[in-house]
Amino acid sequence: MFGLDTLGKAVNQLVNSFETNVRQGQQHLETLLGDAGVMDDAKLSTLTEMSDAYRTMAEDLLLHPLRFAGAELDLARKHMALGYYTLARLVGKDKQPVAEPEPDDRRFQAEDWHRHLPFDVLHQAYLINSRAFLNWVDDMEGVPQAGRDQMLFYGRQLTSLLSPANFPATNPEVLRITWERKGMNLVDGGRQLIEDLRQNPSLFNVGMTDRSAFEVGRNLATTPGKVVFQNELMQLIQYSPTTETVSKRPLLIVPPWINKYYILDLTARNSFIQWLVNQGQTVFIISWRNPGPSFRNKGWDDYMQLGPLAAMDAVTEATGEERMNVIGYCIGGTLLGSTLAWLKKKQRNPVVSATYLATLLDFSDPGGIGVFINDHSIRGIERMLERKGYLDGRAMAFTFNPLRENELFWSFWTNNYLKGQKPAAFDLLYWNTDGTNLPAKMHSFYLREMYLNNRLVEPDSLTLAGETINLSAIDVPSFFLSARQDHIAKWKSTYKGALAHGGDVRFVLSGSGHIAGVINPPYKEKYGYWTNDTLVPDADNWFEDSEHHPGSWWPHWLEWIARFSGGDVPARIPGEGAVPVIENAPGSYVRVKAADAAKC
């Protein structure tokens, strides 16, 4: 016993010494490569986090050999079962597969994977091995949840990379297509790969849609309107009415600036903005500028003052109404909550109701992106921000895509480059690739003070434009809309934000995810939503007592906001108020691409 105990201590000391030396070496390497410009600091930090995760897995093998041996024994049993399955198929017997893909895993749905025995066995072996590996990682002892999530994330990236669907020689669909097209699929795929590399020379993102099929102002963002105000950070669009009368109180929308506003105005049938106009709302929306390095010192305060606060003043000037309803989406909702708390401190009350769409106010559980949220990663991002002055909008897509890597990367890799198929024309994916840059000061503040330190929900912990803010002091009636499958703003996290918000709060849960759960027009009759007028401390208890409704949440919200409409007035025409028309919607700011903005 003494010998084993001594050996265990020696192994632990060896591992700790190894960890210390590796970390010191990593820090020196990051500084050296970053200063030399070989790779930006954000990428270096990610590579370090990835290597740390893999090293921790290797250390677990050394420190817990019995647990690993048990996992190996279970894996051997499954492979033995796969051997019996193979023999059964060879003699023409039907047998239930040993491993089957998850219902939402589309990599092995084609009949080629099941018809031909070698590929049937290959994909089942892959599923057995990848699941065994991820289960082993998940069962590691003494690992904090944040570290476990990070290891599972990087473990999943490794297993997804090694899928036989990703390589021509092990994908029966690709082999069949290559035979039928005499290899031209690989030629076409090579051309597409070169074009995608040309489009993103320093930040490769796989092509998701036919970019030539869309143009903002031609078949996207086409709801008629006028730009009636602008400053250095945003343009304000007022939309033309389609009804004879409109609600007295105007409606201002604060969209996210991580992507462009026209997610709310894709095509006419799916446009939330067009639907609002058709319901008799006087709609204004902020169109954020795509910033470059000259905007490096624009912070959260600037976005508040030059964004919603400036827009509220312009809406009042354009309509003569001093009070209005406001909607915030995603980070736009986070800014809206900050702004309302600041206005409360200033004893100003221009907002009569607030609607939060898929918005985080409490960042204690930030969802899938949490794997990138730690002090080391953020310091790497901040070093990169200091050098460049901004975060490239294309890097945001690269960050979010691995959260659903098989759906948002490898499926396109296989279809585009191996099968030689041109991406379909899909408006939502075009929007997803039309990124916006983020100023250095603002993005550093957002990551560190909200994601890392979660200070927004701490009363008087944050100071904006000279005032400490307190979300619980807000007394504006609010409507929180979250999406059940949202992996960016997890619904239970947004529920915590609703609890931190003062005033009369209504929480509604939609089906689907961060985009489809919000952009869900009534004609589709999809997803449904859940309501419960009583907010309780626990989100699960709220859901258990909630009522499910079919269809879109939009009409339900319209009934709620009718209480704050102030009656009806004759329809307002953009430019007929006190503010002149600057240009037609969708304006010029939204047309600027991230790569072009980076030159300014």
XYZ file of C-alpha atoms in Angstrom:
600
model
C 0.000 0.000 0.000
C 2.842 2.356 0.938
C 4.501 1.729 -2.371
C 1.370 2.477 -4.380
C 0.706 5.639 -2.360
C 4.253 6.850 -2.905
C 4.022 6.036 -6.606
C 0.743 7.964 -6.855
C 2.261 11.026 -5.209
C 5.266 10.835 -7.492
C 3.056 10.648 -10.557
C 1.026 13.649 -9.353
C 4.188 15.667 -8.731
C 5.483 14.725 -12.171
C 2.200 15.783 -13.803
C 2.080 19.100 -11.881
C 5.671 19.891 -12.810
C 4.941 19.018 -16.428
C 1.848 21.281 -16.411
C 3.812 24.234 -15.005
C 6.571 23.902 -17.595
C 4.088 23.495 -20.443
C 2.097 26.575 -19.395
C 5.218 28.706 -19.160
C 6.301 27.470 -22.567
C 2.877 28.199 -24.026
C 2.927 31.762 -22.691
C 6.358 32.403 -24.198
C 5.289 30.844 -27.509
C 2.074 32.910 -27.643
C 4.025 36.119 -27.044
C 6.704 35.203 -29.592
C 4.307 34.186 -32.373
C 1.914 37.065 -31.646
C 4.677 39.673 -31.760
C 6.019 38.150 -34.964
C 2.574 38.355 -36.587
C 2.584 34.641 -37.436
C -0.900 34.220 -35.944
C -3.198 36.635 -34.131
C -3.463 36.335 -30.362
C -7.085 35.156 -30.358
C -6.200 32.142 -32.538
C -3.128 31.430 -30.452
C -5.229 31.436 -27.275
C -7.716 29.055 -28.852
C -4.938 26.691 -29.914
C -3.532 26.826 -26.388
C -6.936 26.072 -24.865
C -7.323 23.173 -27.273
C -3.885 21.751 -26.450
C -4.614 22.154 -22.728
C -7.815 20.154 -23.113
C -6.073 17.351 -24.977
C -3.205 17.356 -22.460
C -5.683 17.032 -19.570
C -7.185 14.001 -21.292
C -3.730 12.454 -21.643
C -2.979 13.128 -17.972
C -6.199 11.390 -16.987
C -4.995 8.285 -18.808
C -1.849 8.351 -16.692
C -3.546 9.103 -13.382
C -6.593 6.827 -13.744
C -5.523 3.743 -15.702
C -8.246 1.536 -14.199
C -11.031 3.855 -15.333
C -9.550 3.914 -18.811
C -9.225 0.128 -18.781
C -12.911 -0.160 -17.883
C -13.845 2.110 -20.765
C -11.655 0.066 -23.105
C -13.348 -3.157 -21.955
C -16.783 -1.709 -22.705
C -15.529 -0.520 -26.088
C -14.203 -4.020 -26.856
C -17.634 -5.519 -26.101
C -19.288 -3.184 -28.583
C -16.740 -3.962 -31.268
C -17.304 -7.663 -30.646
C -21.022 -7.083 -31.145
C -20.160 -5.241 -34.372
C -18.175 -8.306 -35.446
C -21.242 -10.549 -34.905
C -23.321 -8.031 -36.870
C -20.820 -8.201 -39.740
C -20.889 -11.997 -39.812
C -24.705 -11.978 -39.785
C -24.793 -9.662 -42.783
C -22.224 -11.752 -44.635
C -24.473 -14.814 -44.407
C -27.535 -12.830 -45.415
C -29.221 -12.498 -42.012
C -30.974 -9.347 -40.836
C -29.600 -7.992 -37.598
C -30.194 -4.755 -35.681
C -27.260 -2.321 -36.093
C -24.995 -1.967 -33.060
C -24.757 1.815 -33.369
C -27.162 4.146 -35.132
C -26.833 7.900 -35.703
C -28.834 10.328 -33.600
C -32.097 11.425 -35.290
C -30.647 14.855 -36.137
C -27.309 13.470 -37.427
C -27.581 13.629 -41.216
C -24.057 12.470 -42.047
C -24.988 8.812 -42.565
C -28.574 9.063 -43.801
C -27.826 8.137 -47.420
C -28.637 4.564 -48.401
C -25.024 4.079 -49.611
C -23.870 3.875 -45.996
C -26.194 0.943 -45.245
C -26.345 -0.916 -48.556
C -22.613 -1.640 -48.776
C -21.274 -3.721 -45.877
C -17.772 -2.127 -45.602
C -19.260 1.346 -45.195
C -22.007 0.077 -42.914
C -19.377 -1.372 -40.592
C -17.110 1.667 -40.984
C -19.686 4.242 -39.934
C -20.907 2.093 -37.038
C -17.325 1.639 -35.818
C -16.849 5.395 -36.002
C -20.002 6.015 -33.961
C -18.948 3.430 -31.361
C -15.448 4.907 -31.020
C -16.492 8.574 -30.963
C -19.226 7.985 -28.379
C -16.889 5.932 -26.196
C -14.286 8.711 -26.328
C -16.767 11.476 -25.460
C -18.313 9.396 -22.672
C -14.857 8.798 -21.240
C -14.178 12.553 -21.274
C -17.539 13.289 -19.689
C -16.853 10.814 -16.866
C -13.551 12.368 -15.837
C -13.365 12.895 -12.084
C -12.451 16.103 -10.287
C -12.864 18.337 -13.344
C -14.880 21.574 -12.851
C -17.940 21.891 -15.075
C -16.383 24.677 -17.157
C -13.304 22.538 -17.800
C -15.442 19.503 -18.586
C -17.500 21.496 -21.096
C -14.328 22.745 -22.744
C -12.847 19.246 -23.007
C -16.111 17.889 -24.417
C -16.177 20.716 -26.963
C -12.637 20.085 -28.206
C -13.172 16.328 -28.006
C -16.239 16.743 -30.183
C -14.263 18.828 -32.688
C -11.719 15.987 -32.941
C -14.300 13.217 -33.378
C -16.281 15.273 -35.899
C -13.112 15.951 -37.897
C -12.337 12.223 -38.089
C -15.769 11.240 -39.400
C -15.515 8.986 -42.476
C -18.074 11.288 -44.128
C -15.392 13.998 -44.412
C -12.962 12.098 -46.661
C -13.446 11.035 -50.302
C -12.076 7.517 -49.880
C -14.334 6.647 -46.920
C -17.568 8.296 -48.048
C -19.603 5.985 -50.316
C -21.772 8.873 -51.554
C -18.689 10.743 -52.721
C -17.221 7.622 -54.339
C -20.464 6.963 -56.230
C -20.727 10.588 -57.393
C -17.051 10.581 -58.400
C -17.632 7.463 -60.519
C -20.800 8.860 -62.096
C -19.256 12.252 -62.876
C -15.823 10.890 -63.797
C -14.164 12.986 -61.098
C -15.640 16.332 -62.137
C -17.254 16.702 -58.706
C -13.759 16.948 -57.175
C -12.724 19.455 -59.840
C -15.814 21.584 -59.152
C -15.244 21.224 -55.432
C -11.652 22.360 -55.802
C -12.807 25.459 -57.675
C -15.287 26.259 -54.918
C -12.622 25.788 -52.253
C -10.277 28.184 -54.056
C -13.095 30.727 -54.374
C -13.937 30.475 -50.663
C -10.266 30.921 -49.792
C -10.157 33.962 -52.076
C -13.236 35.436 -50.423
C -11.668 34.996 -46.974
C -7.894 35.009 -47.432
C -7.002 35.196 -43.720
C -10.176 33.792 -42.163
C -11.384 30.717 -44.002
C -15.119 30.123 -43.694
C -16.770 27.378 -45.683
C -19.242 28.667 -48.300
C -22.809 28.247 -47.027
C -24.912 29.868 -49.708
C -24.851 31.184 -53.245
C -23.681 34.734 -52.562
C -24.560 35.883 -56.072
C -28.262 35.173 -55.476
C -28.788 37.965 -52.949
C -28.361 41.688 -52.703
C -29.405 43.905 -49.823
C -32.064 46.297 -51.076
C -32.925 44.118 -54.090
C -34.299 40.902 -52.600
C -33.325 41.363 -48.928
C -34.264 44.249 -46.613
C -36.903 45.457 -49.059
C -39.600 46.838 -46.728
C -40.162 50.424 -47.992
C -38.862 53.166 -45.732
C -36.475 56.087 -45.356
C -33.351 56.844 -43.384
C -34.389 59.835 -41.272
C -31.402 60.200 -38.950
C -27.785 59.149 -38.789
C -24.647 59.644 -36.754
C -21.189 58.104 -36.828
C -22.420 54.795 -35.352
C -25.883 54.183 -36.800
C -28.599 55.102 -39.246
C -32.251 55.236 -38.167
C -34.836 53.882 -40.618
C -38.529 54.823 -40.476
C -40.775 52.479 -42.460
C -43.620 53.598 -44.688
C -47.106 52.737 -43.390
C -49.456 50.282 -45.110
C -52.506 51.145 -42.987
C -54.583 54.341 -42.786
C -54.128 54.594 -39.034
C -51.270 53.533 -36.780
C -50.643 53.141 -33.066
C -50.036 56.498 -31.428
C -46.863 55.346 -29.748
C -44.075 54.469 -32.196
C -42.014 51.284 -32.040
C -38.202 51.408 -31.983
C -36.143 48.256 -32.636
C -32.571 47.892 -31.350
C -31.081 44.968 -33.334
C -27.769 43.229 -32.641
C -24.628 44.758 -34.111
C -22.820 41.428 -34.152
C -24.823 40.834 -37.353
C -26.824 43.182 -39.556
C -30.367 44.259 -38.775
C -32.018 42.697 -41.813
C -32.427 39.332 -40.102
C -35.725 41.017 -39.154
C -36.412 41.893 -42.800
C -35.280 39.027 -45.014
C -38.099 38.402 -47.496
C -41.529 40.018 -47.391
C -43.362 36.884 -46.176
C -40.824 36.232 -43.426
C -40.155 39.850 -42.465
C -40.968 40.724 -38.865
C -40.654 44.396 -39.798
C -43.131 44.138 -42.686
C -45.556 42.264 -40.432
C -45.290 44.975 -37.762
C -45.967 47.688 -40.330
C -48.980 45.750 -41.592
C -50.330 45.601 -38.032
C -50.425 49.387 -37.873
C -47.140 50.091 -36.085
C -44.918 53.078 -36.856
C -41.652 51.158 -36.968
C -38.159 52.576 -36.560
C -35.026 50.435 -36.566
C -31.353 51.128 -35.922
C -28.966 50.071 -38.698
C -25.532 49.873 -37.085
C -22.392 50.975 -38.847
C -19.830 48.334 -39.796
C -16.782 49.673 -37.901
C -13.100 49.436 -38.702
C -9.904 50.231 -36.791
C -10.739 53.956 -36.529
C -13.601 52.987 -34.177
C -11.307 51.170 -31.748
C -12.214 53.457 -28.813
C -15.983 53.202 -29.204
C -17.259 51.530 -26.049
C -20.521 50.279 -24.579
C -21.301 53.845 -23.441
C -20.966 55.071 -27.036
C -23.278 52.362 -28.337
C -25.838 53.375 -25.720
C -25.593 57.116 -26.299
C -25.214 57.084 -30.083
C -27.571 54.120 -30.452
C -30.870 53.827 -28.529
C -30.628 57.171 -26.719
C -29.968 59.114 -29.927
C -32.624 57.054 -31.724
C -35.235 57.788 -29.032
C -34.633 61.523 -29.437
C -34.922 61.202 -33.226
C -38.139 59.150 -32.974
C -39.645 61.822 -30.722
C -38.629 64.542 -33.183
C -40.018 62.587 -36.139
C -43.382 61.714 -34.545
C -43.914 64.264 -31.801
C -44.339 61.397 -29.316
C -42.221 61.557 -26.187
C -42.877 57.934 -25.203
C -42.471 54.782 -27.270
C -42.300 50.989 -27.213
C -38.847 49.454 -27.717
C -37.681 45.995 -28.857
C -34.151 44.673 -28.330
C -32.831 41.527 -30.021
C -29.856 39.507 -28.719
C -27.038 41.913 -27.754
C -29.389 44.742 -28.774
C -31.595 43.599 -25.902
C -28.610 43.566 -23.547
C -27.955 47.174 -24.569
C -31.659 47.989 -24.119
C -31.603 46.682 -20.539
C -28.464 48.730 -19.823
C -30.107 51.807 -21.328
C -33.342 51.446 -19.357
C -31.391 51.113 -16.105
C -29.377 54.218 -17.027
C -32.544 56.163 -17.896
C -34.069 55.166 -14.557
C -31.030 56.549 -12.762
C -31.436 59.769 -14.761
C -35.166 59.868 -13.876
C -36.088 59.870 -17.552
C -38.998 57.789 -18.829
C -39.238 57.756 -22.651
C -40.006 54.000 -22.867
C -43.489 52.706 -22.103
C -42.735 48.999 -22.746
C -39.672 46.879 -23.482
C -39.495 43.625 -25.445
C -36.430 41.406 -25.211
C -35.901 38.824 -27.967
C -33.432 36.001 -27.164
C -31.545 38.325 -24.824
C -28.987 37.575 -22.129
C -28.967 39.851 -19.096
C -27.634 37.192 -16.719
C -24.489 35.595 -18.203
C -23.924 32.937 -15.532
C -24.583 30.236 -18.143
C -23.653 31.736 -21.519
C -24.475 28.668 -23.595
C -22.167 26.974 -26.070
C -19.919 30.006 -26.442
C -18.974 29.550 -22.789
C -16.147 27.224 -23.878
C -14.320 30.346 -25.106
C -15.083 32.416 -21.995
C -12.192 32.357 -19.556
C -9.537 34.848 -18.552
C -6.834 33.282 -20.734
C -8.947 33.314 -23.886
C -10.212 36.832 -23.306
C -6.673 38.125 -22.691
C -5.683 36.634 -26.048
C -8.643 38.333 -27.739
C -7.803 41.617 -26.023
C -4.191 41.474 -27.246
C -5.503 40.941 -30.777
C -8.019 43.791 -30.345
C -5.274 46.101 -29.132
C -3.214 45.382 -32.237
C -6.036 45.597 -34.819
C -8.544 47.916 -33.157
C -11.505 45.678 -33.971
C -12.717 42.086 -34.157
C -13.254 40.949 -37.728
C -16.910 40.041 -38.256
C -15.904 36.945 -40.197
C -14.173 35.649 -37.057
C -17.518 35.696 -35.248
C -18.946 33.232 -37.756
C -15.858 31.071 -37.321
C -16.485 31.161 -33.548
C -20.169 30.215 -33.690
C -19.964 27.534 -36.408
C -18.026 25.003 -34.272
C -20.829 25.129 -31.698
C -22.777 23.022 -34.235
C -19.850 21.839 -36.305
C -21.486 19.018 -38.244
C -24.425 21.138 -39.295
C -22.621 24.448 -39.887
C -19.238 23.314 -41.203
C -18.708 19.668 -42.123
C -21.992 19.246 -44.006
C -21.009 22.152 -46.261
C -17.454 20.829 -46.528
C -18.749 17.498 -47.843
C -21.391 18.927 -50.173
C -19.298 21.791 -51.565
C -15.818 20.326 -51.923
C -16.280 16.537 -52.096
C -19.602 16.214 -53.898
C -18.978 19.371 -55.945
C -22.452 20.767 -55.258
C -22.989 24.494 -55.372
C -24.493 25.849 -52.136
C -28.203 26.589 -52.345
C -29.504 30.147 -52.367
C -30.635 30.573 -48.740
C -31.350 34.080 -47.445
C -30.735 33.223 -43.780
C -27.288 31.782 -44.496
C -26.421 34.769 -46.690
C -27.216 37.016 -43.717
C -25.131 34.768 -41.490
C -22.065 35.304 -43.696
C -22.620 39.093 -44.021
C -20.804 39.888 -40.795
C -20.030 43.081 -38.928
C -16.834 44.085 -37.161
C -16.776 44.926 -33.460
C -14.794 47.847 -31.957
C -11.983 46.851 -29.610
C -13.121 48.780 -26.521
C -16.755 47.703 -26.764
C -16.000 44.041 -27.404
C -13.464 43.814 -24.590
C -15.989 45.360 -22.175
C -18.744 43.014 -23.330
C -16.646 39.859 -22.981
C -14.977 40.728 -19.699
C -17.662 42.581 -17.733
C -20.693 40.630 -18.897
C -19.661 37.186 -20.118
C -16.731 36.628 -17.756
C -17.678 38.644 -14.645
C -21.488 38.745 -15.093
C -21.664 42.245 -13.636
C -24.772 43.441 -15.470
C -27.077 41.687 -12.974
C -25.089 42.942 -9.967
C -26.762 46.159 -8.716
C -24.575 49.251 -9.177
C -21.624 47.146 -10.336
C -21.353 48.683 -13.818
C -20.945 52.382 -14.570
C -22.211 53.702 -17.912
C -21.877 57.337 -18.964
C -21.161 58.380 -15.383
C -24.003 56.450 -13.718
C -24.092 53.097 -11.961
C -26.975 50.936 -13.171
C -29.378 48.509 -11.515
C -31.636 46.280 -13.625
C -33.947 45.603 -10.684
C -34.763 49.312 -10.472
C -36.318 49.297 -13.965
C -40.096 49.723 -13.698
C -40.919 49.519 -17.424
C -43.302 46.609 -18.275
C -41.319 44.005 -20.200
C -41.889 41.006 -22.465
C -39.125 38.370 -22.635
C -39.177 35.998 -25.618
C -36.738 33.086 -25.534
C -36.290 29.994 -27.709
C -36.214 26.499 -26.282
C -33.393 25.169 -28.518
C -31.348 28.379 -28.465
C -27.647 27.482 -28.050
C -26.483 31.128 -28.018
C -28.854 32.612 -25.419
C -30.027 29.548 -23.487
C -33.603 29.984 -22.389
C -32.952 29.188 -18.732
C -30.261 31.889 -18.709
C -32.593 34.434 -20.276
C -35.167 33.420 -17.658
C -32.665 34.390 -14.949
C -32.310 37.760 -16.679
C -36.073 38.218 -16.598
C -36.024 37.563 -12.848
C -33.314 40.224 -12.420
C -35.394 42.799 -14.343
C -37.670 45.109 -12.386
C -41.267 46.004 -13.249
C -44.082 43.849 -14.592
C -42.347 41.002 -16.465
C -43.919 38.492 -18.848
C -41.850 35.538 -20.049
C -42.745 33.529 -23.171
C -40.848 30.530 -24.539
C -40.855 29.796 -28.266
C -39.919 26.568 -29.973
C -36.799 26.201 -32.182
C -33.584 28.223 -31.871
C -31.993 31.660 -31.731
C -33.198 32.722 -35.176
C -36.146 30.509 -36.177
C -37.670 30.807 -32.721
C -37.852 34.583 -33.194
C -38.438 34.854 -36.945
C -41.541 32.672 -36.994
C -44.321 34.322 -39.074
C -47.885 33.182 -38.360
C -48.488 31.727 -41.829
C -45.948 28.943 -41.177
C -47.919 27.590 -38.197
C -44.704 26.134 -36.760
C -42.956 25.535 -33.439
C -45.547 26.925 -31.017
C -44.820 28.699 -27.738
C -45.349 28.342 -23.985
C -46.828 30.892 -21.579
C -47.105 31.123 -17.813
C -48.089 34.457 -16.294
C -46.420 33.588 -12.987
C -42.648 33.973 -12.725
C -41.190 31.560 -10.184
C -37.546 31.266 -9.082
C -36.899 28.024 -10.973
C -37.171 27.905 -14.794
C -38.052 24.208 -14.844
C -40.973 24.808 -12.481
C -42.149 27.659 -14.708
C -42.102 25.336 -17.711
C -43.890 22.495 -15.907
C -46.830 24.798 -15.169
C -46.806 26.555 -18.547
C -49.421 26.248 -21.291
C -48.455 25.313 -24.848
C -49.947 27.199 -27.801
C -49.614 26.232 -31.473
C -48.213 28.563 -34.115
C -46.321 31.843 -33.870
C -45.769 33.961 -30.784
C -46.177 37.167 -32.855
C -49.980 37.576 -32.435
C -49.665 36.847 -28.702
C -47.074 39.624 -28.365
C -49.274 41.976 -30.392
C -52.089 41.485 -27.881
C -49.680 42.288 -25.057
C -48.265 45.443 -26.612
C -51.729 46.761 -27.537
C -52.030 47.922 -23.911
C -49.215 50.373 -24.546
C -50.214 51.623 -28.009
C -51.949 54.815 -26.826
C -54.793 54.497 -29.328
C -54.715 55.248 -33.060
C -53.606 58.251 -35.086
C -53.396 58.915 -38.848
C -50.535 57.040 -40.509
C -47.163 58.800 -40.418
C -45.196 59.227 -43.644
C -41.384 59.266 -43.288
C -40.075 62.788 -43.901
C -43.336 64.547 -43.128
C -42.287 65.080 -39.527
C -39.610 67.403 -38.192
C -36.742 65.251 -39.500
C -35.851 65.207 -43.206
C -35.266 62.119 -45.329
C -31.580 61.308 -45.832
C -31.905 58.361 -48.234
C -34.103 55.389 -49.042
C -34.103 52.273 -46.880
C -32.185 50.075 -46.320
C -29.603 52.883 -46.237
C -25.891 52.878 -46.910
C -24.502 51.601 -43.592
C -25.986 48.124 -44.028
C -24.342 47.661 -47.432
C -20.770 47.939 -46.109
C -18.973 44.596 -45.935
C -16.744 43.637 -42.995
C -13.627 43.405 -45.180
C -14.241 46.884 -46.628
C -14.937 48.383 -43.201
C -11.628 46.979 -41.973
C -9.828 49.359 -44.335
C -11.308 52.445 -42.640
